[in-house]
mmCIF file of N, CA and C in Angstrom:
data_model
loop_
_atom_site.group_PDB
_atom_site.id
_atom_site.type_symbol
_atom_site.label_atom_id
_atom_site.label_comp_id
_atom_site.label_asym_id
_atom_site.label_seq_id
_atom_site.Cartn_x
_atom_site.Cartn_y
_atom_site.Cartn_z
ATOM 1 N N UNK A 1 -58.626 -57.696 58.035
ATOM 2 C CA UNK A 1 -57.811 -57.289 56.923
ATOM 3 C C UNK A 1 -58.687 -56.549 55.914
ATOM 4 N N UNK A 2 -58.180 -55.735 55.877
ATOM 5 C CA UNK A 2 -58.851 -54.548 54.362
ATOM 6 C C UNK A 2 -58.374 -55.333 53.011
ATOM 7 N N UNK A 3 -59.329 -55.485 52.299
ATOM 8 C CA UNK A 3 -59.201 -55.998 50.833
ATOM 9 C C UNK A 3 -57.853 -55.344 50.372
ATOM 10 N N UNK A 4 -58.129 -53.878 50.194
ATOM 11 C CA UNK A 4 -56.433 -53.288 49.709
ATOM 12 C C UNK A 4 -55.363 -53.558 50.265
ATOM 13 N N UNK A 5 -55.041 -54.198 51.301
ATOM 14 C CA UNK A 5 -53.954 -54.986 51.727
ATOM 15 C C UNK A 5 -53.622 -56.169 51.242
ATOM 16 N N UNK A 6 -54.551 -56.623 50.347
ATOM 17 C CA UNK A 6 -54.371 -58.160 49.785
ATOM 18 C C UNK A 6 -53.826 -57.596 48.405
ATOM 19 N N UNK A 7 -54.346 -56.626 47.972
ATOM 20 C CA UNK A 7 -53.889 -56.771 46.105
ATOM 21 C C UNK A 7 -52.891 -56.477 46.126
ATOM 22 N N UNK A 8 -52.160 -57.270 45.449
ATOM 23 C CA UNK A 8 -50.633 -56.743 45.204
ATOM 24 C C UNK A 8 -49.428 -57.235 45.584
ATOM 25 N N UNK A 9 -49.940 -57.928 46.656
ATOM 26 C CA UNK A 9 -49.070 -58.800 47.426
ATOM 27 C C UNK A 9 -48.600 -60.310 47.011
ATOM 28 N N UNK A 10 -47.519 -60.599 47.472
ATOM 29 C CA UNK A 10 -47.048 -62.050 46.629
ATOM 30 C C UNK A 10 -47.696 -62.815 46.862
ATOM 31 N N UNK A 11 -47.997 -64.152 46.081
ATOM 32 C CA UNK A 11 -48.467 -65.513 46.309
ATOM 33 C C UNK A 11 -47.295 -66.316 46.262
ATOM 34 N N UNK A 12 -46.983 -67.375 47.172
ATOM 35 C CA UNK A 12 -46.012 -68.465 47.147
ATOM 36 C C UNK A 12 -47.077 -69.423 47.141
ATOM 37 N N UNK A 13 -46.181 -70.793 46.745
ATOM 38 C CA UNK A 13 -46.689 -72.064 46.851
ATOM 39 C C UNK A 13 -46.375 -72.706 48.168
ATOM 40 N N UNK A 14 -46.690 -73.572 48.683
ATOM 41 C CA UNK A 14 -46.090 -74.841 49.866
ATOM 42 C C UNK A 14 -44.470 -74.751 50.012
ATOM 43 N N UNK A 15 -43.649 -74.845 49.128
ATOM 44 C CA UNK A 15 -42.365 -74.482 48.804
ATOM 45 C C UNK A 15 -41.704 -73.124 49.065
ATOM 46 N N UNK A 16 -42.780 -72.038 49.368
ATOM 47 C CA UNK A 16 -42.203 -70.601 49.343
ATOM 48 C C UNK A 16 -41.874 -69.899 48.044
ATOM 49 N N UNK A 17 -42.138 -70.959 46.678
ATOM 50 C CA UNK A 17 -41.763 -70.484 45.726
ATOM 51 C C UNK A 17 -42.582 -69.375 45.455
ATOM 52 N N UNK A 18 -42.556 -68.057 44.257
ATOM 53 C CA UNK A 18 -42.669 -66.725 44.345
ATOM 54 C C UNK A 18 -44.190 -67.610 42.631
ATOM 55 N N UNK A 19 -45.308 -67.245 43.204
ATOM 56 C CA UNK A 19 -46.321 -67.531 41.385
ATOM 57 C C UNK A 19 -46.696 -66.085 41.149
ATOM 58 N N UNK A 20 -47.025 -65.152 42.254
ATOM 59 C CA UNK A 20 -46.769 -64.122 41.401
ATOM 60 C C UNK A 20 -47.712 -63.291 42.470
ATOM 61 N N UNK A 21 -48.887 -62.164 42.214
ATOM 62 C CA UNK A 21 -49.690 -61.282 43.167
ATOM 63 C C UNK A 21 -50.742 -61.452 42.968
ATOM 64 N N UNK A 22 -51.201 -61.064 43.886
ATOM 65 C CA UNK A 22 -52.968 -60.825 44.015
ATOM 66 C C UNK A 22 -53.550 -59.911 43.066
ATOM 67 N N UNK A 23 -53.897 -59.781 41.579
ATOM 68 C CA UNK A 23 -54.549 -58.949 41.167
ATOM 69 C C UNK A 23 -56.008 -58.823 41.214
ATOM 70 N N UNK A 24 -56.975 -59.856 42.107
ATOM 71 C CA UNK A 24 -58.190 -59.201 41.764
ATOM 72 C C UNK A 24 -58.702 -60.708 43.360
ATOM 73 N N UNK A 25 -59.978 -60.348 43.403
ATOM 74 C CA UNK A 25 -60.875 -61.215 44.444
ATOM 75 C C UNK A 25 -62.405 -61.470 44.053
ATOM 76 N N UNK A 26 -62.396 -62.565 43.924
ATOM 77 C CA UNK A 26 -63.797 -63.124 43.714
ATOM 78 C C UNK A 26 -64.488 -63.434 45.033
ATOM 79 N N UNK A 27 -65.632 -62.810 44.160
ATOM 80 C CA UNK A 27 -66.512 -62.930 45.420
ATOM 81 C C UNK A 27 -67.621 -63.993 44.980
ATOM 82 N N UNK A 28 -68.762 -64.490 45.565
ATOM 83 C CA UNK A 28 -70.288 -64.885 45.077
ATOM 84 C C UNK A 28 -71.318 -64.320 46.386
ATOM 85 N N UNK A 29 -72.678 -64.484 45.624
ATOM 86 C CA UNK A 29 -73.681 -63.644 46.521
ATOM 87 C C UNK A 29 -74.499 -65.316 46.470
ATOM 88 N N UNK A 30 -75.113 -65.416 47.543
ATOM 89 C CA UNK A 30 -75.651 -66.614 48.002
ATOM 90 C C UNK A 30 -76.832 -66.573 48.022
ATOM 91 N N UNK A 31 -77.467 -65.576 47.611
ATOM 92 C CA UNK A 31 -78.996 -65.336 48.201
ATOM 93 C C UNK A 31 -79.522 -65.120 46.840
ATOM 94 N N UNK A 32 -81.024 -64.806 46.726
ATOM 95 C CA UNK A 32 -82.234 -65.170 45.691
ATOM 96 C C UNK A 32 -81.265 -63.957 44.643
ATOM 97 N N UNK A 33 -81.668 -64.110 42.948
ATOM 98 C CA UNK A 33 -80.926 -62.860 42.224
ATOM 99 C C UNK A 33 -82.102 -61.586 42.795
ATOM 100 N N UNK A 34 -83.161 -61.690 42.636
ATOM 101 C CA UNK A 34 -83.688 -60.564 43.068
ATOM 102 C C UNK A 34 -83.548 -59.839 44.695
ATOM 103 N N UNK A 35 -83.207 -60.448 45.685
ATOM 104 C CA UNK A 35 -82.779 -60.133 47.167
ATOM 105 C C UNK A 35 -81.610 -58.965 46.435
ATOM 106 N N UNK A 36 -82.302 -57.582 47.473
ATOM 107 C CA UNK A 36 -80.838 -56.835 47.873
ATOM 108 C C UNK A 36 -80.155 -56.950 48.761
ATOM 109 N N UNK A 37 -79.028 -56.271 48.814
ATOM 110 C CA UNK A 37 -77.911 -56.210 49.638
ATOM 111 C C UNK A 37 -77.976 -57.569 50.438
ATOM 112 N N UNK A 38 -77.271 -58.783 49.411
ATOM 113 C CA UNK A 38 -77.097 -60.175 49.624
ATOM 114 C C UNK A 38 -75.878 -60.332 49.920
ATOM 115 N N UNK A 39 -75.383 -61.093 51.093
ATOM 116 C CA UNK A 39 -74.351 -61.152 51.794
ATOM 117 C C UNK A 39 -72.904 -61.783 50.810
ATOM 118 N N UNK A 40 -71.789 -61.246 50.563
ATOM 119 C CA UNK A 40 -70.982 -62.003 49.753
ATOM 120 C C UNK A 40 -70.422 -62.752 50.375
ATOM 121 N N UNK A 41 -69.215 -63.911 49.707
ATOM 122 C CA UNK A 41 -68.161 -64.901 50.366
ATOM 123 C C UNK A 41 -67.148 -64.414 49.264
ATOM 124 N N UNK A 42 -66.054 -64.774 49.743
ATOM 125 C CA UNK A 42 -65.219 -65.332 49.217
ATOM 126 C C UNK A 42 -64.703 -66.111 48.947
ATOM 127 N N UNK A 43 -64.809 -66.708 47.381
ATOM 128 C CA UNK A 43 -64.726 -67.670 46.606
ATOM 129 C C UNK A 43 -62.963 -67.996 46.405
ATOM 130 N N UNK A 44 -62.232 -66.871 46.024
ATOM 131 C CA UNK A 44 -60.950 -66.981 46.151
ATOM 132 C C UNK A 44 -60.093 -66.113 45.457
ATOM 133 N N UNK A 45 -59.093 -66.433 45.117
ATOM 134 C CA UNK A 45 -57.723 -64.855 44.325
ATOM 135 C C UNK A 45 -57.438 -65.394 43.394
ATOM 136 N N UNK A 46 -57.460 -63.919 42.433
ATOM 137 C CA UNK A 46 -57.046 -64.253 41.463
ATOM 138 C C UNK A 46 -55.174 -63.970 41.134
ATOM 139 N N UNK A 47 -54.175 -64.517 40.746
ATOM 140 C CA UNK A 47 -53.127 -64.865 40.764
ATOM 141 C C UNK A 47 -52.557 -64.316 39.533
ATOM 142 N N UNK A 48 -51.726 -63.262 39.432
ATOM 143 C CA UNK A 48 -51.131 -62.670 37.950
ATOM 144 C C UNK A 48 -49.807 -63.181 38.236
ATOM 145 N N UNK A 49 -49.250 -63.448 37.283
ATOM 146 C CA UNK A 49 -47.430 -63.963 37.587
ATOM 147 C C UNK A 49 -46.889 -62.296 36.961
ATOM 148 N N UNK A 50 -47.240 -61.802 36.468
ATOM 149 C CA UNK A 50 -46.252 -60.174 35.889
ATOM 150 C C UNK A 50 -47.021 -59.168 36.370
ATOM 151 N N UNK A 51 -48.198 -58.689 37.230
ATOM 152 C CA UNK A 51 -48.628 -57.599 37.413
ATOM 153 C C UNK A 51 -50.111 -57.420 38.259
ATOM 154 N N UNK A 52 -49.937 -56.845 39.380
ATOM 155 C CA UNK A 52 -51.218 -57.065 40.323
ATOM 156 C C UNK A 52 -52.374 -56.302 39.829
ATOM 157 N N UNK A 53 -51.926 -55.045 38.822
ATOM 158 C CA UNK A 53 -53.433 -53.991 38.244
ATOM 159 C C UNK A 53 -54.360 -54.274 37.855
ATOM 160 N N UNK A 54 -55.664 -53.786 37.704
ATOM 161 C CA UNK A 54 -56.815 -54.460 37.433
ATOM 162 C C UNK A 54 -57.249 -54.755 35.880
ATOM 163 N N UNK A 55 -58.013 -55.739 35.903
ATOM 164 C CA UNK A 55 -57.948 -56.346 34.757
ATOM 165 C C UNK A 55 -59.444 -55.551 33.970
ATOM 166 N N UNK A 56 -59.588 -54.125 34.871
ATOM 167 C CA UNK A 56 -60.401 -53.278 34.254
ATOM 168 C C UNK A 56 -61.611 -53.934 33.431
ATOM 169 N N UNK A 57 -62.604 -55.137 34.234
ATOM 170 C CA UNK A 57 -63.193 -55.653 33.270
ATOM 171 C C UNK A 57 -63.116 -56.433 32.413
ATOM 172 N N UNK A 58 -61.969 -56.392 31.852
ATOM 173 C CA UNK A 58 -61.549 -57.372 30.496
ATOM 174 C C UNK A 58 -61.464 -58.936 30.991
ATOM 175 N N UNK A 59 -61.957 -59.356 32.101
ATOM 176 C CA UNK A 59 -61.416 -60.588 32.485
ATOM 177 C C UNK A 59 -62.638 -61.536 31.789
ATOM 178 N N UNK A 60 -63.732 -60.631 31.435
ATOM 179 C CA UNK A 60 -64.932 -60.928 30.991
ATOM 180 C C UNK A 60 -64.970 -61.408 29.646
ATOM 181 N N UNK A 61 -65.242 -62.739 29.083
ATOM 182 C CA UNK A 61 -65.152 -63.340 27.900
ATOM 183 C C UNK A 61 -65.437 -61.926 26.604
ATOM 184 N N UNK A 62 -66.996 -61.813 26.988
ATOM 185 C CA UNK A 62 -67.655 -60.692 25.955
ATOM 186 C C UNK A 62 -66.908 -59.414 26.284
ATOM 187 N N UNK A 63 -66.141 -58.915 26.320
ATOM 188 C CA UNK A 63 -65.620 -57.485 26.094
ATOM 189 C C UNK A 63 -64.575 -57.342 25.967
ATOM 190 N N UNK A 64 -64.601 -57.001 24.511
ATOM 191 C CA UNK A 64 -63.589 -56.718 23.481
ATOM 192 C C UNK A 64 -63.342 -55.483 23.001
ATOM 193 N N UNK A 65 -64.156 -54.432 23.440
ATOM 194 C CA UNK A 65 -63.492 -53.262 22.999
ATOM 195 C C UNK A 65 -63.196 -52.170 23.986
ATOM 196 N N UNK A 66 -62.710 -51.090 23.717
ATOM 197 C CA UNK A 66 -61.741 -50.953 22.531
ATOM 198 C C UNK A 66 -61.009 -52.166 22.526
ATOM 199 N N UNK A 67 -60.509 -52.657 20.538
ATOM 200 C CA UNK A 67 -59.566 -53.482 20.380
ATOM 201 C C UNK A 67 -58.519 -54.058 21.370
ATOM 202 N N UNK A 68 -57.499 -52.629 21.139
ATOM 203 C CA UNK A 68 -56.346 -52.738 21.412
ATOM 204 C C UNK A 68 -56.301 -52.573 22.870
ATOM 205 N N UNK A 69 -57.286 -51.797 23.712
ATOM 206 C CA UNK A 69 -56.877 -51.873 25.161
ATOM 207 C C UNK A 69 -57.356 -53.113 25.487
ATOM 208 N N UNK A 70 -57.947 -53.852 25.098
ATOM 209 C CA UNK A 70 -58.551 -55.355 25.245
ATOM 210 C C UNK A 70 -57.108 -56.248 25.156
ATOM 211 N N UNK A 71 -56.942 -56.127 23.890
ATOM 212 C CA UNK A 71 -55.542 -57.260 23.738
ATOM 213 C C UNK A 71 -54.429 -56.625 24.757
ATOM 214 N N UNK A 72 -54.591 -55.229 24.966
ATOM 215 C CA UNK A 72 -53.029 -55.171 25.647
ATOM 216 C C UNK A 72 -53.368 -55.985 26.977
ATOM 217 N N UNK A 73 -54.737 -55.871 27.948
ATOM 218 C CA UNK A 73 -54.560 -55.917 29.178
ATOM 219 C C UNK A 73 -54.507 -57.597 29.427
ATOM 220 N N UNK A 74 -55.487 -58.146 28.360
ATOM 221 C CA UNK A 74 -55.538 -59.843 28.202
ATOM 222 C C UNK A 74 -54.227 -60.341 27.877
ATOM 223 N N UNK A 75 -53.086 -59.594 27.285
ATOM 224 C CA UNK A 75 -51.781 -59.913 26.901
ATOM 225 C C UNK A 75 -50.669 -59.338 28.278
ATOM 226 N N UNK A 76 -51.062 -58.485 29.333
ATOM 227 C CA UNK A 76 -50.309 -58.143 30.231
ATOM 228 C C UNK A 76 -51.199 -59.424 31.139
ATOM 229 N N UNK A 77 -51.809 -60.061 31.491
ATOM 230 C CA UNK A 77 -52.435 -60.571 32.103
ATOM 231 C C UNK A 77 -52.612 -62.069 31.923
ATOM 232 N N UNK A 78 -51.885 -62.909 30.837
ATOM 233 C CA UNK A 78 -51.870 -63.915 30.098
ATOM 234 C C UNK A 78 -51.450 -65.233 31.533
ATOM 235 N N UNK A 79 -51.396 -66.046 31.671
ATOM 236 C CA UNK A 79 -51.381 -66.947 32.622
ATOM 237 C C UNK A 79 -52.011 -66.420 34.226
ATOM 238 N N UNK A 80 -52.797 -65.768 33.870
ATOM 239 C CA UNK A 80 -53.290 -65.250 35.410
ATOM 240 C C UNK A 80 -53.882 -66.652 35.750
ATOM 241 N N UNK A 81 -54.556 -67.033 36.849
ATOM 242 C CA UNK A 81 -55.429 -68.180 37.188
ATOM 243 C C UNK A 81 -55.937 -67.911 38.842
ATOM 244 N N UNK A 82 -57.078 -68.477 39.042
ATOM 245 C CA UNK A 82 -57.676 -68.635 40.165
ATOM 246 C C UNK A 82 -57.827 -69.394 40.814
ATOM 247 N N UNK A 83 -57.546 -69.178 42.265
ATOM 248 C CA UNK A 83 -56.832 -70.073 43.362
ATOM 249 C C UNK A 83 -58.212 -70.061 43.877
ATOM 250 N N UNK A 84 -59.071 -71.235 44.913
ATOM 251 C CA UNK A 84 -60.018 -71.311 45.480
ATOM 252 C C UNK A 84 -59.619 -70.705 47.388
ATOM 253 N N UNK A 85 -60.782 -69.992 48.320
ATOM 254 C CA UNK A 85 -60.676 -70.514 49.372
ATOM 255 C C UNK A 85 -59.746 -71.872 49.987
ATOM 256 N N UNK A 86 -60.847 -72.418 49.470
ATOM 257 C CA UNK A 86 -59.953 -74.266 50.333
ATOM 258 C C UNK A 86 -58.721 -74.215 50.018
ATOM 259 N N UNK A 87 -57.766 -73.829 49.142
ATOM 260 C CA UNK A 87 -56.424 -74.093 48.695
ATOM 261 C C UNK A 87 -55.540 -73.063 48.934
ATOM 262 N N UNK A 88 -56.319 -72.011 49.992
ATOM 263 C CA UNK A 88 -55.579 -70.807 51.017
ATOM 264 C C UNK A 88 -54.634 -71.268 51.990
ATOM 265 N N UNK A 89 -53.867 -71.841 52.270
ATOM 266 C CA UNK A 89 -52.841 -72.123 53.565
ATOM 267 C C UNK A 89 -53.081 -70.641 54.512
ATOM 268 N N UNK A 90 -52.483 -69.488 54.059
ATOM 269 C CA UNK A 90 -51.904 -68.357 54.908
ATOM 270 C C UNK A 90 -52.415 -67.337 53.943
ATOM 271 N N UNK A 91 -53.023 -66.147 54.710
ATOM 272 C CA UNK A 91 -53.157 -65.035 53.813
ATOM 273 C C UNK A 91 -52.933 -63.740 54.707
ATOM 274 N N UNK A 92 -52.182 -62.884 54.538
ATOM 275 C CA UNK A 92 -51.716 -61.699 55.308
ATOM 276 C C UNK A 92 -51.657 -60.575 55.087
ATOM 277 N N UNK A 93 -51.147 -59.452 55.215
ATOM 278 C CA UNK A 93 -50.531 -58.822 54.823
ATOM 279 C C UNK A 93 -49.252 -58.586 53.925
ATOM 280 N N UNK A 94 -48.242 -59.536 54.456
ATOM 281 C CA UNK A 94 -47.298 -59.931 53.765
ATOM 282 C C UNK A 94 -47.261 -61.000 52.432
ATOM 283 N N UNK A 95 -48.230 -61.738 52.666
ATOM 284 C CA UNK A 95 -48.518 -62.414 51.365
ATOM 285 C C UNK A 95 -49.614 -63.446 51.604
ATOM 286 N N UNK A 96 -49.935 -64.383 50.331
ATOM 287 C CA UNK A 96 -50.830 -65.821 50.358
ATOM 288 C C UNK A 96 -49.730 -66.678 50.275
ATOM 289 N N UNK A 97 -50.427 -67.795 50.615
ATOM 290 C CA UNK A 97 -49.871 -68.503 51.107
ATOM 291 C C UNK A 97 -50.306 -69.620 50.827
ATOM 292 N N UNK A 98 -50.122 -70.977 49.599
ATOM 293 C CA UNK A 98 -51.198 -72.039 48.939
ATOM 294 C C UNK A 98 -50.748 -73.415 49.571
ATOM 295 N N UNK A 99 -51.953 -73.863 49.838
ATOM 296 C CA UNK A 99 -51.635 -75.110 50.148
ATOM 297 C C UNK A 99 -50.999 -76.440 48.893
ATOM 298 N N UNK A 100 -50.505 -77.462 49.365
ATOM 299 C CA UNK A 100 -49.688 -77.965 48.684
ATOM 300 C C UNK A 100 -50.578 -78.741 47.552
ATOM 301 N N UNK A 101 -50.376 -78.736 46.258
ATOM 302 C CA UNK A 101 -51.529 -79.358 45.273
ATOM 303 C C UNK A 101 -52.701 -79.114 45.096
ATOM 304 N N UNK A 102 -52.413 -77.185 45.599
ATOM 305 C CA UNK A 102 -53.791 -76.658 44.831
ATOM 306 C C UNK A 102 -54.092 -76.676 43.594
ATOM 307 N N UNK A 103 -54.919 -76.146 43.336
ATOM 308 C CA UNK A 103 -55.871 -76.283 41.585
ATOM 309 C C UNK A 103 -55.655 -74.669 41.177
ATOM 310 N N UNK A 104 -55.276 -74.619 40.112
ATOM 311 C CA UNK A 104 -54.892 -73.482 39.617
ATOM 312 C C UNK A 104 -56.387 -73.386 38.504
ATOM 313 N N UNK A 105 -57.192 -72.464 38.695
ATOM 314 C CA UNK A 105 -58.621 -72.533 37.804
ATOM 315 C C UNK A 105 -58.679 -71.601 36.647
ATOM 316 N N UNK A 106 -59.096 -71.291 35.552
ATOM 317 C CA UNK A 106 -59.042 -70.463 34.460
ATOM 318 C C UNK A 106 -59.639 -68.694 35.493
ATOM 319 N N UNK A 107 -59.205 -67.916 35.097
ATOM 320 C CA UNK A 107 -59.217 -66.817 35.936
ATOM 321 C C UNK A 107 -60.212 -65.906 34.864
ATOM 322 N N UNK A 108 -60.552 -65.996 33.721
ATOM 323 C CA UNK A 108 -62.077 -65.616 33.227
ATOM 324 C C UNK A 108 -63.187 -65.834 33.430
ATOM 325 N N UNK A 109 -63.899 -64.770 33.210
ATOM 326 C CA UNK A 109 -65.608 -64.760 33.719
ATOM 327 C C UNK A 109 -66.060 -65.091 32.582
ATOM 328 N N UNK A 110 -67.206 -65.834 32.432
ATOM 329 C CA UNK A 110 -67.902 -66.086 31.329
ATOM 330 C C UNK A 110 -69.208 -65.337 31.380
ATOM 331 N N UNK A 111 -70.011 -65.088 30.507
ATOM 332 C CA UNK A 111 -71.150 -63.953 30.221
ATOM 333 C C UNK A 111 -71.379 -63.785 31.579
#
């Protein structure tokens, strides 16, 4: 599966209920900070209930400007949250798919 087949696409719960799309994918790098080209994983999706577009950065505690494109995208983007790997049931083309009594995680980066 190509990453661009995932954004955008619905997330349901165990229930089939509709939480909303894939707007973004976390990754982590496992290897020393100085090692290049260090192999990534995937850590898990991030979950918008109104809009899959990118959170252009802003997901990042420290960046606040410009003002207003800051508040608009943190305000189009307001209950986003991050779903882990482990709490993946199904992931497709057609959608994700969460296992039952996943953990819904704060979907900001800190520094």
């Amino acid at each position: 599966m190509i990453l661009n087949d995932l954004l955008g696409t619905d997330v349901v719960d165990s229930t089939g209920q509709r939480l909303g799309e894939v707007s973004d994918v976390r990754f982590a790098l496992d290897a020393a900070p100085a090692q290049l080209l260090s192999r990534a994983r995937m850590v898990g999706v991030v979950v918008c209930p109104r809009t899959a577009t990118s959170f252009l950065g802003y997901e990042r505690m420290d960046v606040n400007q410009p003002w207003p494109l800051a508040q608009l995208l943190r305000w189009r983007h307001r209950g986003s949250f991050l779903v882990l790997w482990e709490d993946i049931a199904v992931m497709g083309p057609d959608g994700v798919g969460l296992r039952s009594e996943f953990t819904a995680y704060e979907s900001t980066l800190p520094r």
